Amino acid sequence: MATKKFAGESPYKVAKKTHHASDWILTDFVNKVNLVSDKPGVKPPVVAAIFGIGRAGSIHLCNIIRNPRVLLKYIVDDRKERFDELRSFWNLSDVTFLTSKDSDRVFKDKAVSTVFIASPTFTHHEIVVKSIANNKDVFCEKPIAESIAETKKCYDTANAKGRVLFAAFNRRFDPSYRNLKMKVREGLVGHVQVLKVTARDSPLPTIDYLRTSGGVFHDCLVHDFDMACWVLGELPVRVQATATALIPEIKAIDDFDNIAFLMTFPSGAIAIGDNSRFSVYGYDQRLEVFGNKGMIKVENEKPSASTDYVIEQDGCKSHPIYYSFPSRYKDAYAREVEHFLDVVQYGVPQEVTGWQTLAISKIATAAEESARTNKTIEIDWSKDDIPNIYS
């Protein structure tokens, strides 16, 4: 009885409270149950083709098939031996499977309005150009092309034709990172002084993949650079990087597997990052922002976050972190496709713009130059037409 006086009123008589805004899964569920949408009307599904069903392509294929806003008409991949199994597994009786030599069928098909590109990096430029030339909107895994000049041509072509060209920087659509950015922009930590990002890959990619990936700076570190610029809302004026190849097979293809970088921004903020091609304990993804009012961070996520073990005298053990990117960024990949469809169908402003994509490529090129020459690279943005508000 000693605490009964603290019970207060019945919860039924107290003003009803709703869930926190960060619980986006419940928000999405409630909106669907109540048939609430922020879109003006319902648009017919886009008719789509997907190029490449390897690492990233398989993720996009799953999301496309499950999304009622997309009608998949073509799958283009050069591994013909997988076609029958894929058709059976996903029940794709209405989908046409093609190899790259027959891909002109996709470009010439006027019913196809949207193309998803997840094929090897060296194929991106040609597929992007042909798709846009035939009036199709494009969702493309980064990088858009193998060089900054070719990437710029792709965006210029898209702008000239009035088509959407979207670079898939999936981490921007991760709920945890988006919440961190929102809190930073609200001034929660004050003036940002240091941003720290850790990205360690798991499992170890195959050498065949790494040979055609475009190199670790343009394949992996672009995400780290993008996170820093996206959260801070500015571009660095100076970059320093150091990199080594501790794995012999990666050294043999003149790439790196162990990288650290430092970027200096006009506001005085400093971004520090470390990146590895192989983390034996899982997919290590962390982000921390420190300012004059405090600190906010995103730690690793786990499949079973609440599971801890205390067995005999071995101490306390927690469940391992996610093993690889398809599980860690599952929500981000799905939300990324939803955003792309919002842009295509409803004209929503793109959250990943052409000039941002070009800027990140420029940073990656400068960072790689720094690593290979052991020099600090100054970056001049005076001729890049960067808006005053970066993000």
mmCIF file of C-alpha atoms in Angstrom:
data_model
loop_
_atom_site.group_PDB
_atom_site.id
_atom_site.type_symbol
_atom_site.label_atom_id
_atom_site.label_comp_id
_atom_site.label_asym_id
_atom_site.label_seq_id
_atom_site.Cartn_x
_atom_site.Cartn_y
_atom_site.Cartn_z
ATOM 1 C CA MET A 1 0.000 0.000 0.000
ATOM 2 C CA ALA A 2 2.953 2.320 0.512
ATOM 3 C CA THR A 3 3.148 3.330 -3.135
ATOM 4 C CA LYS A 4 -0.518 3.318 -4.081
ATOM 5 C CA LYS A 5 -0.694 7.087 -3.557
ATOM 6 C CA PHE A 6 1.600 7.484 -6.591
ATOM 7 C CA ALA A 7 -0.719 5.622 -8.977
ATOM 8 C CA GLY A 8 -2.307 8.736 -10.447
ATOM 9 C CA GLU A 9 -5.325 8.743 -12.717
ATOM 10 C CA SER A 10 -6.425 5.836 -14.869
ATOM 11 C CA PRO A 11 -4.509 5.822 -18.189
ATOM 12 C CA TYR A 12 -7.899 5.876 -19.914
ATOM 13 C CA LYS A 13 -8.553 9.336 -18.433
ATOM 14 C CA VAL A 14 -5.152 10.761 -19.301
ATOM 15 C CA ALA A 15 -4.596 12.452 -22.657
ATOM 16 C CA LYS A 16 -3.790 9.810 -25.233
ATOM 17 C CA LYS A 17 -0.156 9.664 -26.284
ATOM 18 C CA THR A 18 1.138 8.400 -29.607
ATOM 19 C CA HIS A 19 4.383 6.697 -30.549
ATOM 20 C CA HIS A 20 7.688 8.480 -31.045
ATOM 21 C CA ALA A 21 8.379 9.778 -34.557
ATOM 22 C CA SER A 22 11.479 7.588 -34.827
ATOM 23 C CA ASP A 23 9.271 4.462 -34.842
ATOM 24 C CA TRP A 24 8.770 4.763 -38.586
ATOM 25 C CA ILE A 25 7.691 1.097 -38.890
ATOM 26 C CA LEU A 26 4.634 1.717 -36.725
ATOM 27 C CA THR A 27 3.941 4.985 -38.551
ATOM 28 C CA ASP A 28 3.976 3.130 -41.859
ATOM 29 C CA PHE A 29 1.725 0.382 -40.479
ATOM 30 C CA VAL A 30 -0.810 2.832 -39.009
ATOM 31 C CA ASN A 31 -0.959 4.784 -42.266
ATOM 32 C CA LYS A 32 -1.596 1.624 -44.258
ATOM 33 C CA VAL A 33 -4.271 0.383 -41.830
ATOM 34 C CA ASN A 34 -6.030 3.757 -41.997
ATOM 35 C CA LEU A 35 -5.417 4.070 -45.754
ATOM 36 C CA VAL A 36 -3.545 7.317 -45.208
ATOM 37 C CA SER A 37 -1.060 8.512 -47.823
ATOM 38 C CA ASP A 38 0.909 11.693 -48.363
ATOM 39 C CA LYS A 39 0.729 11.112 -52.131
ATOM 40 C CA PRO A 40 -1.810 12.977 -54.306
ATOM 41 C CA GLY A 41 -3.811 10.068 -55.681
ATOM 42 C CA VAL A 42 -2.747 6.617 -56.839
ATOM 43 C CA LYS A 43 -0.454 6.186 -59.845
ATOM 44 C CA PRO A 44 -0.280 3.047 -62.013
ATOM 45 C CA PRO A 45 2.805 0.863 -61.471
ATOM 46 C CA VAL A 46 5.969 1.684 -63.377
ATOM 47 C CA VAL A 47 7.066 -0.962 -65.885
ATOM 48 C CA ALA A 48 10.665 -1.879 -65.132
ATOM 49 C CA ALA A 49 13.743 -3.822 -66.151
ATOM 50 C CA ILE A 50 16.675 -4.736 -63.950
ATOM 51 C CA PHE A 51 20.261 -5.208 -65.148
ATOM 52 C CA GLY A 52 22.409 -7.476 -62.985
ATOM 53 C CA ILE A 53 21.271 -9.778 -60.188
ATOM 54 C CA GLY A 54 24.489 -10.235 -58.286
ATOM 55 C CA ARG A 55 25.237 -8.849 -54.814
ATOM 56 C CA ALA A 56 23.232 -5.622 -54.892
ATOM 57 C CA GLY A 57 20.978 -6.663 -57.762
ATOM 58 C CA SER A 58 19.495 -9.545 -55.773
ATOM 59 C CA ILE A 59 18.522 -7.122 -52.997
ATOM 60 C CA HIS A 60 16.813 -4.784 -55.457
ATOM 61 C CA LEU A 61 15.127 -7.713 -57.205
ATOM 62 C CA CYS A 62 13.543 -8.816 -53.900
ATOM 63 C CA ASN A 63 12.263 -5.309 -53.199
ATOM 64 C CA ILE A 64 10.985 -4.774 -56.741
ATOM 65 C CA ILE A 65 9.085 -8.074 -56.844
ATOM 66 C CA ARG A 66 7.426 -7.337 -53.501
ATOM 67 C CA ASN A 67 6.525 -3.758 -54.371
ATOM 68 C CA PRO A 68 3.051 -3.251 -55.898
ATOM 69 C CA ARG A 69 4.271 0.022 -57.423
ATOM 70 C CA VAL A 70 6.545 -1.851 -59.862
ATOM 71 C CA LEU A 71 5.680 -4.226 -62.688
ATOM 72 C CA LEU A 72 8.849 -6.119 -63.622
ATOM 73 C CA LYS A 73 9.048 -6.996 -67.316
ATOM 74 C CA TYR A 74 12.737 -7.836 -67.956
ATOM 75 C CA ILE A 75 15.717 -9.278 -66.089
ATOM 76 C CA VAL A 76 19.067 -8.864 -67.838
ATOM 77 C CA ASP A 77 22.029 -10.941 -66.653
ATOM 78 C CA ASP A 78 24.733 -12.981 -68.362
ATOM 79 C CA ARG A 79 24.398 -16.041 -66.113
ATOM 80 C CA LYS A 80 21.847 -17.925 -68.186
ATOM 81 C CA GLU A 81 22.206 -21.012 -66.017
ATOM 82 C CA ARG A 82 20.287 -19.183 -63.242
ATOM 83 C CA PHE A 83 17.290 -18.164 -65.325
ATOM 84 C CA ASP A 84 15.114 -21.267 -64.851
ATOM 85 C CA GLU A 85 15.765 -21.411 -61.114
ATOM 86 C CA LEU A 86 14.988 -17.709 -60.666
ATOM 87 C CA ARG A 87 11.823 -17.953 -62.740
ATOM 88 C CA SER A 88 10.601 -20.871 -60.645
ATOM 89 C CA PHE A 89 11.626 -19.515 -57.228
ATOM 90 C CA TRP A 90 9.994 -16.096 -57.692
ATOM 91 C CA ASN A 91 7.152 -17.311 -59.937
ATOM 92 C CA LEU A 92 8.259 -14.977 -62.729
ATOM 93 C CA SER A 93 6.286 -16.518 -65.572
ATOM 94 C CA ASP A 94 5.519 -13.068 -67.023
ATOM 95 C CA VAL A 95 9.119 -11.815 -66.885
ATOM 96 C CA THR A 96 11.429 -12.028 -69.895
ATOM 97 C CA PHE A 97 15.029 -13.061 -69.150
ATOM 98 C CA LEU A 98 17.760 -11.678 -71.423
ATOM 99 C CA THR A 99 21.531 -11.655 -71.639
ATOM 100 C CA SER A 100 23.362 -8.382 -72.253
ATOM 101 C CA LYS A 101 23.771 -9.066 -75.978
ATOM 102 C CA ASP A 102 19.970 -8.938 -76.334
ATOM 103 C CA SER A 103 19.473 -5.942 -74.023
ATOM 104 C CA ASP A 104 18.424 -3.640 -76.876
ATOM 105 C CA ARG A 105 14.956 -5.206 -76.476
ATOM 106 C CA VAL A 106 14.683 -3.345 -73.173
ATOM 107 C CA PHE A 107 15.764 0.004 -74.610
ATOM 108 C CA LYS A 108 13.418 -0.272 -77.591
ATOM 109 C CA ASP A 109 10.421 -1.361 -75.516
ATOM 110 C CA LYS A 110 8.360 1.802 -75.048
ATOM 111 C CA ALA A 111 6.312 0.153 -72.313
ATOM 112 C CA VAL A 112 9.382 0.086 -70.053
ATOM 113 C CA SER A 113 9.595 3.395 -68.189
ATOM 114 C CA THR A 114 12.150 2.541 -65.522
ATOM 115 C CA VAL A 115 15.503 0.757 -65.450
ATOM 116 C CA PHE A 116 17.333 -0.513 -62.370
ATOM 117 C CA ILE A 117 21.096 -0.982 -62.839
ATOM 118 C CA ALA A 118 23.096 -3.271 -60.549
ATOM 119 C CA SER A 119 25.454 -4.808 -63.096
ATOM 120 C CA PRO A 120 29.290 -4.497 -62.855
ATOM 121 C CA THR A 121 30.611 -0.930 -62.678
ATOM 122 C CA PHE A 122 32.173 -0.934 -66.155
ATOM 123 C CA THR A 123 28.726 -1.526 -67.718
ATOM 124 C CA HIS A 124 26.898 1.331 -65.980
ATOM 125 C CA HIS A 125 27.697 4.187 -68.350
ATOM 126 C CA GLU A 126 26.425 2.464 -71.494
ATOM 127 C CA ILE A 127 23.213 1.213 -69.855
ATOM 128 C CA VAL A 128 22.492 4.638 -68.327
ATOM 129 C CA VAL A 129 23.013 6.472 -71.621
ATOM 130 C CA LYS A 130 20.935 4.026 -73.662
ATOM 131 C CA SER A 131 18.130 4.011 -71.098
ATOM 132 C CA ILE A 132 17.878 7.789 -70.916
ATOM 133 C CA ALA A 133 18.153 8.139 -74.686
ATOM 134 C CA ASN A 134 15.052 5.936 -74.888
ATOM 135 C CA ASN A 135 13.120 8.034 -72.337
ATOM 136 C CA LYS A 136 13.507 5.783 -69.310
ATOM 137 C CA ASP A 137 14.140 6.843 -65.718
ATOM 138 C CA VAL A 138 17.171 5.221 -64.122
ATOM 139 C CA PHE A 139 18.000 3.875 -60.675
ATOM 140 C CA CYS A 140 21.729 3.061 -60.678
ATOM 141 C CA GLU A 141 24.048 1.540 -58.127
ATOM 142 C CA LYS A 142 27.066 3.739 -57.536
ATOM 143 C CA PRO A 143 29.239 4.666 -59.231
ATOM 144 C CA ILE A 144 27.196 5.976 -62.145
ATOM 145 C CA ALA A 145 30.268 5.605 -64.375
ATOM 146 C CA GLU A 146 33.980 4.857 -64.086
ATOM 147 C CA SER A 147 35.099 8.505 -64.345
ATOM 148 C CA ILE A 148 33.835 11.898 -63.225
ATOM 149 C CA ALA A 149 33.682 13.084 -66.848
ATOM 150 C CA GLU A 150 31.486 10.138 -67.891
ATOM 151 C CA THR A 151 29.306 10.568 -64.800
ATOM 152 C CA LYS A 152 28.747 14.233 -65.646
ATOM 153 C CA LYS A 153 27.786 13.303 -69.206
ATOM 154 C CA CYS A 154 25.193 10.891 -67.821
ATOM 155 C CA TYR A 155 23.601 13.592 -65.690
ATOM 156 C CA ASP A 156 23.762 16.145 -68.514
ATOM 157 C CA THR A 157 21.987 13.658 -70.781
ATOM 158 C CA ALA A 158 19.319 12.987 -68.145
ATOM 159 C CA ASN A 159 18.716 16.709 -67.606
ATOM 160 C CA ALA A 160 18.481 17.333 -71.343
ATOM 161 C CA LYS A 161 15.909 14.558 -71.750
ATOM 162 C CA GLY A 162 14.003 15.438 -68.577
ATOM 163 C CA ARG A 163 14.578 11.987 -67.091
ATOM 164 C CA VAL A 164 15.418 10.907 -63.539
ATOM 165 C CA LEU A 165 18.923 9.570 -62.864
ATOM 166 C CA PHE A 166 19.205 8.375 -59.280
ATOM 167 C CA ALA A 167 22.448 7.215 -57.636
ATOM 168 C CA ALA A 168 21.824 4.589 -54.958
ATOM 169 C CA PHE A 169 23.462 5.876 -51.782
ATOM 170 C CA ASN A 170 21.391 3.543 -49.620
ATOM 171 C CA ARG A 171 22.770 4.591 -46.212
ATOM 172 C CA ARG A 172 20.948 7.917 -46.456
ATOM 173 C CA PHE A 173 17.697 5.964 -46.148
ATOM 174 C CA ASP A 174 18.682 4.032 -43.028
ATOM 175 C CA PRO A 175 16.310 5.096 -40.197
ATOM 176 C CA SER A 176 19.115 5.345 -37.613
ATOM 177 C CA TYR A 177 21.299 7.585 -39.751
ATOM 178 C CA ARG A 178 18.356 9.734 -40.814
ATOM 179 C CA ASN A 179 17.408 10.229 -37.170
ATOM 180 C CA LEU A 180 21.010 11.196 -36.353
ATOM 181 C CA LYS A 181 21.079 13.755 -39.155
ATOM 182 C CA MET A 182 17.733 15.206 -38.044
ATOM 183 C CA LYS A 183 18.982 15.603 -34.463
ATOM 184 C CA VAL A 184 22.222 17.221 -35.638
ATOM 185 C CA ARG A 185 20.286 19.703 -37.790
ATOM 186 C CA GLU A 186 18.005 20.490 -34.829
ATOM 187 C CA GLY A 187 21.109 21.621 -32.953
ATOM 188 C CA LEU A 188 21.103 18.796 -30.417
ATOM 189 C CA VAL A 189 24.916 18.616 -30.305
ATOM 190 C CA GLY A 190 25.478 22.265 -31.180
ATOM 191 C CA HIS A 191 28.303 23.217 -33.544
ATOM 192 C CA VAL A 192 29.726 19.947 -34.870
ATOM 193 C CA GLN A 193 33.439 19.624 -34.240
ATOM 194 C CA VAL A 194 34.213 15.992 -35.090
ATOM 195 C CA LEU A 195 32.353 13.362 -37.124
ATOM 196 C CA LYS A 196 33.691 9.793 -36.904
ATOM 197 C CA VAL A 197 32.640 7.019 -39.251
ATOM 198 C CA THR A 198 33.626 3.344 -39.191
ATOM 199 C CA ALA A 199 32.794 0.975 -42.049
ATOM 200 C CA ARG A 200 34.304 -2.515 -42.063
ATOM 201 C CA ASP A 201 33.042 -4.953 -44.649
ATOM 202 C CA SER A 202 31.877 -8.510 -44.128
ATOM 203 C CA PRO A 203 32.201 -11.042 -45.625
ATOM 204 C CA LEU A 204 35.379 -10.633 -47.647
ATOM 205 C CA PRO A 205 34.332 -9.841 -51.267
ATOM 206 C CA THR A 206 35.587 -12.136 -54.010
ATOM 207 C CA ILE A 207 38.587 -11.045 -56.052
ATOM 208 C CA ASP A 208 36.469 -11.308 -59.204
ATOM 209 C CA TYR A 209 34.100 -8.713 -57.723
ATOM 210 C CA LEU A 210 36.932 -6.435 -56.570
ATOM 211 C CA ARG A 211 38.547 -6.452 -60.011
ATOM 212 C CA THR A 212 35.458 -4.775 -61.498
ATOM 213 C CA SER A 213 34.337 -2.750 -58.468
ATOM 214 C CA GLY A 214 36.121 0.474 -59.399
ATOM 215 C CA GLY A 215 38.438 0.273 -56.391
ATOM 216 C CA VAL A 216 37.777 0.592 -52.676
ATOM 217 C CA PHE A 217 37.633 4.407 -52.667
ATOM 218 C CA HIS A 218 34.856 4.520 -55.286
ATOM 219 C CA ASP A 219 33.158 1.292 -54.208
ATOM 220 C CA CYS A 220 33.209 1.507 -50.393
ATOM 221 C CA LEU A 221 34.513 4.830 -49.098
ATOM 222 C CA VAL A 222 32.097 6.887 -51.193
ATOM 223 C CA HIS A 223 29.452 5.869 -48.629
ATOM 224 C CA ASP A 224 31.598 7.202 -45.772
ATOM 225 C CA PHE A 225 32.310 10.456 -47.610
ATOM 226 C CA ASP A 226 28.627 10.818 -48.460
ATOM 227 C CA MET A 227 27.563 10.256 -44.850
ATOM 228 C CA ALA A 228 29.924 12.966 -43.608
ATOM 229 C CA CYS A 229 28.854 15.563 -46.193
ATOM 230 C CA TRP A 230 25.151 14.677 -45.896
ATOM 231 C CA VAL A 231 25.104 15.026 -42.103
ATOM 232 C CA LEU A 232 27.245 18.171 -42.004
ATOM 233 C CA GLY A 233 25.612 19.807 -45.025
ATOM 234 C CA GLU A 234 28.920 20.936 -46.524
ATOM 235 C CA LEU A 235 31.855 19.747 -48.587
ATOM 236 C CA PRO A 236 35.474 19.336 -47.433
ATOM 237 C CA VAL A 237 38.220 21.681 -48.556
ATOM 238 C CA ARG A 238 41.013 19.282 -47.666
ATOM 239 C CA VAL A 239 41.419 15.498 -47.550
ATOM 240 C CA GLN A 240 44.175 13.226 -46.284
ATOM 241 C CA ALA A 241 44.139 9.465 -46.624
ATOM 242 C CA THR A 242 46.443 6.569 -45.941
ATOM 243 C CA ALA A 243 45.869 3.053 -47.191
ATOM 244 C CA THR A 244 47.551 -0.333 -47.190
ATOM 245 C CA ALA A 245 46.902 -3.737 -48.720
ATOM 246 C CA LEU A 246 47.363 -6.371 -46.024
ATOM 247 C CA ILE A 247 45.694 -9.127 -48.053
ATOM 248 C CA PRO A 248 48.095 -10.343 -50.789
ATOM 249 C CA GLU A 249 45.385 -11.021 -53.364
ATOM 250 C CA ILE A 250 44.048 -7.457 -53.021
ATOM 251 C CA LYS A 251 47.545 -6.002 -53.240
ATOM 252 C CA ALA A 252 48.059 -7.984 -56.450
ATOM 253 C CA ILE A 253 45.198 -6.064 -58.144
ATOM 254 C CA ASP A 254 46.624 -2.722 -56.941
ATOM 255 C CA ASP A 255 43.802 -2.003 -54.514
ATOM 256 C CA PHE A 256 43.618 -1.462 -50.741
ATOM 257 C CA ASP A 257 41.886 -3.216 -47.867
ATOM 258 C CA ASN A 258 42.843 -1.017 -44.902
ATOM 259 C CA ILE A 259 42.122 2.719 -45.102
ATOM 260 C CA ALA A 260 41.969 5.756 -42.828
ATOM 261 C CA PHE A 261 41.025 9.301 -43.850
ATOM 262 C CA LEU A 262 40.631 12.809 -42.487
ATOM 263 C CA MET A 263 38.572 15.602 -44.064
ATOM 264 C CA THR A 264 38.510 19.275 -43.077
ATOM 265 C CA PHE A 265 35.358 21.342 -43.670
ATOM 266 C CA PRO A 266 34.804 25.119 -44.025
ATOM 267 C CA SER A 267 32.854 25.232 -40.751
ATOM 268 C CA GLY A 268 35.872 23.895 -38.869
ATOM 269 C CA ALA A 269 34.390 20.421 -38.516
ATOM 270 C CA ILE A 270 36.705 17.464 -39.013
ATOM 271 C CA ALA A 271 35.597 14.063 -40.314
ATOM 272 C CA ILE A 272 37.646 11.015 -39.395
ATOM 273 C CA GLY A 273 37.036 7.587 -40.873
ATOM 274 C CA ASP A 274 38.395 4.076 -41.015
ATOM 275 C CA ASN A 275 37.418 1.459 -43.555
ATOM 276 C CA SER A 276 38.307 -2.184 -44.059
ATOM 277 C CA ARG A 277 37.456 -4.747 -46.713
ATOM 278 C CA PHE A 278 37.280 -7.561 -44.158
ATOM 279 C CA SER A 279 35.892 -7.624 -40.631
ATOM 280 C CA VAL A 280 36.000 -11.150 -39.178
ATOM 281 C CA TYR A 281 33.387 -10.406 -36.475
ATOM 282 C CA GLY A 282 30.666 -8.988 -38.757
ATOM 283 C CA TYR A 283 29.552 -5.927 -40.684
ATOM 284 C CA ASP A 284 30.825 -3.053 -38.519
ATOM 285 C CA GLN A 285 28.919 0.180 -39.180
ATOM 286 C CA ARG A 286 29.152 3.082 -36.702
ATOM 287 C CA LEU A 287 28.710 6.845 -36.884
ATOM 288 C CA GLU A 288 29.399 9.437 -34.185
ATOM 289 C CA VAL A 289 28.958 13.215 -34.151
ATOM 290 C CA PHE A 290 30.570 15.359 -31.431
ATOM 291 C CA GLY A 291 29.748 19.025 -30.876
ATOM 292 C CA ASN A 292 30.078 21.762 -28.295
ATOM 293 C CA LYS A 293 26.781 20.681 -26.645
ATOM 294 C CA GLY A 294 27.282 16.942 -26.636
ATOM 295 C CA MET A 295 27.505 13.817 -28.731
ATOM 296 C CA ILE A 296 25.153 11.557 -30.701
ATOM 297 C CA LYS A 297 26.021 8.208 -32.254
ATOM 298 C CA VAL A 298 24.656 5.229 -34.148
ATOM 299 C CA GLU A 299 26.063 1.909 -32.968
ATOM 300 C CA ASN A 300 26.033 -1.487 -34.658
ATOM 301 C CA GLU A 301 22.673 -3.186 -34.968
ATOM 302 C CA LYS A 302 22.063 -6.829 -34.107
ATOM 303 C CA PRO A 303 19.578 -9.455 -35.330
ATOM 304 C CA SER A 304 18.626 -10.206 -31.704
ATOM 305 C CA ALA A 305 19.433 -7.012 -29.857
ATOM 306 C CA SER A 306 17.922 -8.128 -26.535
ATOM 307 C CA THR A 307 19.618 -11.538 -26.360
ATOM 308 C CA ASP A 308 22.457 -11.857 -23.830
ATOM 309 C CA TYR A 309 24.131 -15.040 -22.599
ATOM 310 C CA VAL A 310 25.646 -15.840 -19.212
ATOM 311 C CA ILE A 311 26.963 -19.399 -19.432
ATOM 312 C CA GLU A 312 29.050 -20.945 -16.631
ATOM 313 C CA GLN A 313 32.149 -18.801 -15.913
ATOM 314 C CA ASP A 314 32.633 -17.313 -19.387
ATOM 315 C CA GLY A 315 31.136 -13.933 -18.532
ATOM 316 C CA CYS A 316 28.365 -12.118 -20.392
ATOM 317 C CA LYS A 317 28.108 -12.436 -24.139
ATOM 318 C CA SER A 318 25.732 -10.592 -26.470
ATOM 319 C CA HIS A 319 24.401 -11.606 -29.864
ATOM 320 C CA PRO A 320 26.772 -10.911 -32.813
ATOM 321 C CA ILE A 321 26.230 -7.867 -35.028
ATOM 322 C CA TYR A 322 24.759 -8.282 -38.510
ATOM 323 C CA TYR A 323 27.024 -10.342 -40.739
ATOM 324 C CA SER A 324 26.679 -8.361 -43.978
ATOM 325 C CA PHE A 325 25.081 -5.411 -45.742
ATOM 326 C CA PRO A 326 21.873 -7.105 -47.027
ATOM 327 C CA SER A 327 20.673 -7.609 -43.449
ATOM 328 C CA ARG A 328 22.096 -4.435 -41.844
ATOM 329 C CA TYR A 329 20.621 -2.167 -44.532
ATOM 330 C CA LYS A 330 17.499 -4.158 -45.437
ATOM 331 C CA ASP A 331 15.180 -1.301 -44.439
ATOM 332 C CA ALA A 332 17.377 1.281 -46.144
ATOM 333 C CA TYR A 333 17.283 -0.563 -49.474
ATOM 334 C CA ALA A 334 13.485 -0.836 -49.390
ATOM 335 C CA ARG A 335 13.032 2.826 -48.421
ATOM 336 C CA GLU A 336 15.488 3.873 -51.128
ATOM 337 C CA VAL A 337 13.357 2.225 -53.832
ATOM 338 C CA GLU A 338 10.229 3.846 -52.378
ATOM 339 C CA HIS A 339 11.887 7.257 -52.613
ATOM 340 C CA PHE A 340 12.952 6.639 -56.216
ATOM 341 C CA LEU A 341 9.375 5.711 -57.105
ATOM 342 C CA ASP A 342 8.113 8.860 -55.365
ATOM 343 C CA VAL A 343 10.466 10.900 -57.553
ATOM 344 C CA VAL A 344 9.396 9.141 -60.744
ATOM 345 C CA GLN A 345 5.665 8.963 -60.072
ATOM 346 C CA TYR A 346 4.980 12.085 -58.031
ATOM 347 C CA GLY A 347 7.834 14.456 -58.825
ATOM 348 C CA VAL A 348 9.197 14.460 -55.268
ATOM 349 C CA PRO A 349 12.629 16.195 -55.170
ATOM 350 C CA GLN A 350 15.519 13.753 -55.350
ATOM 351 C CA GLU A 351 17.399 13.298 -52.109
ATOM 352 C CA VAL A 352 20.530 12.245 -53.985
ATOM 353 C CA THR A 353 21.241 14.867 -56.638
ATOM 354 C CA GLY A 354 23.581 14.796 -59.604
ATOM 355 C CA TRP A 355 25.883 17.443 -58.190
ATOM 356 C CA GLN A 356 26.087 15.586 -54.882
ATOM 357 C CA THR A 357 27.032 12.372 -56.672
ATOM 358 C CA LEU A 358 29.684 14.212 -58.677
ATOM 359 C CA ALA A 359 31.002 15.873 -55.526
ATOM 360 C CA ILE A 360 31.400 12.543 -53.732
ATOM 361 C CA SER A 361 33.239 11.119 -56.764
ATOM 362 C CA LYS A 362 35.567 14.120 -56.670
ATOM 363 C CA ILE A 363 36.269 13.530 -52.965
ATOM 364 C CA ALA A 364 36.929 9.812 -53.585
ATOM 365 C CA THR A 365 39.353 10.661 -56.394
ATOM 366 C CA ALA A 366 41.166 13.169 -54.173
ATOM 367 C CA ALA A 367 41.340 10.704 -51.281
ATOM 368 C CA GLU A 368 42.766 7.974 -53.492
ATOM 369 C CA GLU A 369 45.338 10.446 -54.834
ATOM 370 C CA SER A 370 46.297 11.305 -51.263
ATOM 371 C CA ALA A 371 46.706 7.634 -50.355
ATOM 372 C CA ARG A 372 48.834 6.886 -53.412
ATOM 373 C CA THR A 373 51.053 9.984 -53.175
ATOM 374 C CA ASN A 374 51.190 10.499 -49.392
ATOM 375 C CA LYS A 375 50.120 14.105 -49.925
ATOM 376 C CA THR A 376 47.356 16.260 -48.491
ATOM 377 C CA ILE A 377 44.953 17.205 -51.300
ATOM 378 C CA GLU A 378 43.236 20.597 -51.341
ATOM 379 C CA ILE A 379 39.807 20.533 -53.021
ATOM 380 C CA ASP A 380 38.542 23.547 -54.962
ATOM 381 C CA TRP A 381 34.742 23.726 -55.431
ATOM 382 C CA SER A 382 34.616 27.145 -57.081
ATOM 383 C CA LYS A 383 33.804 25.739 -60.530
ATOM 384 C CA ASP A 384 31.456 22.891 -59.543
ATOM 385 C CA ASP A 385 28.163 24.822 -59.303
ATOM 386 C CA ILE A 386 27.480 23.587 -55.752
ATOM 387 C CA PRO A 387 24.398 25.228 -54.157
ATOM 388 C CA ASN A 388 24.830 27.119 -50.879
ATOM 389 C CA ILE A 389 22.698 24.488 -49.146
ATOM 390 C CA TYR A 390 24.362 21.145 -49.776
ATOM 391 C CA SER A 391 21.809 18.907 -48.064
#
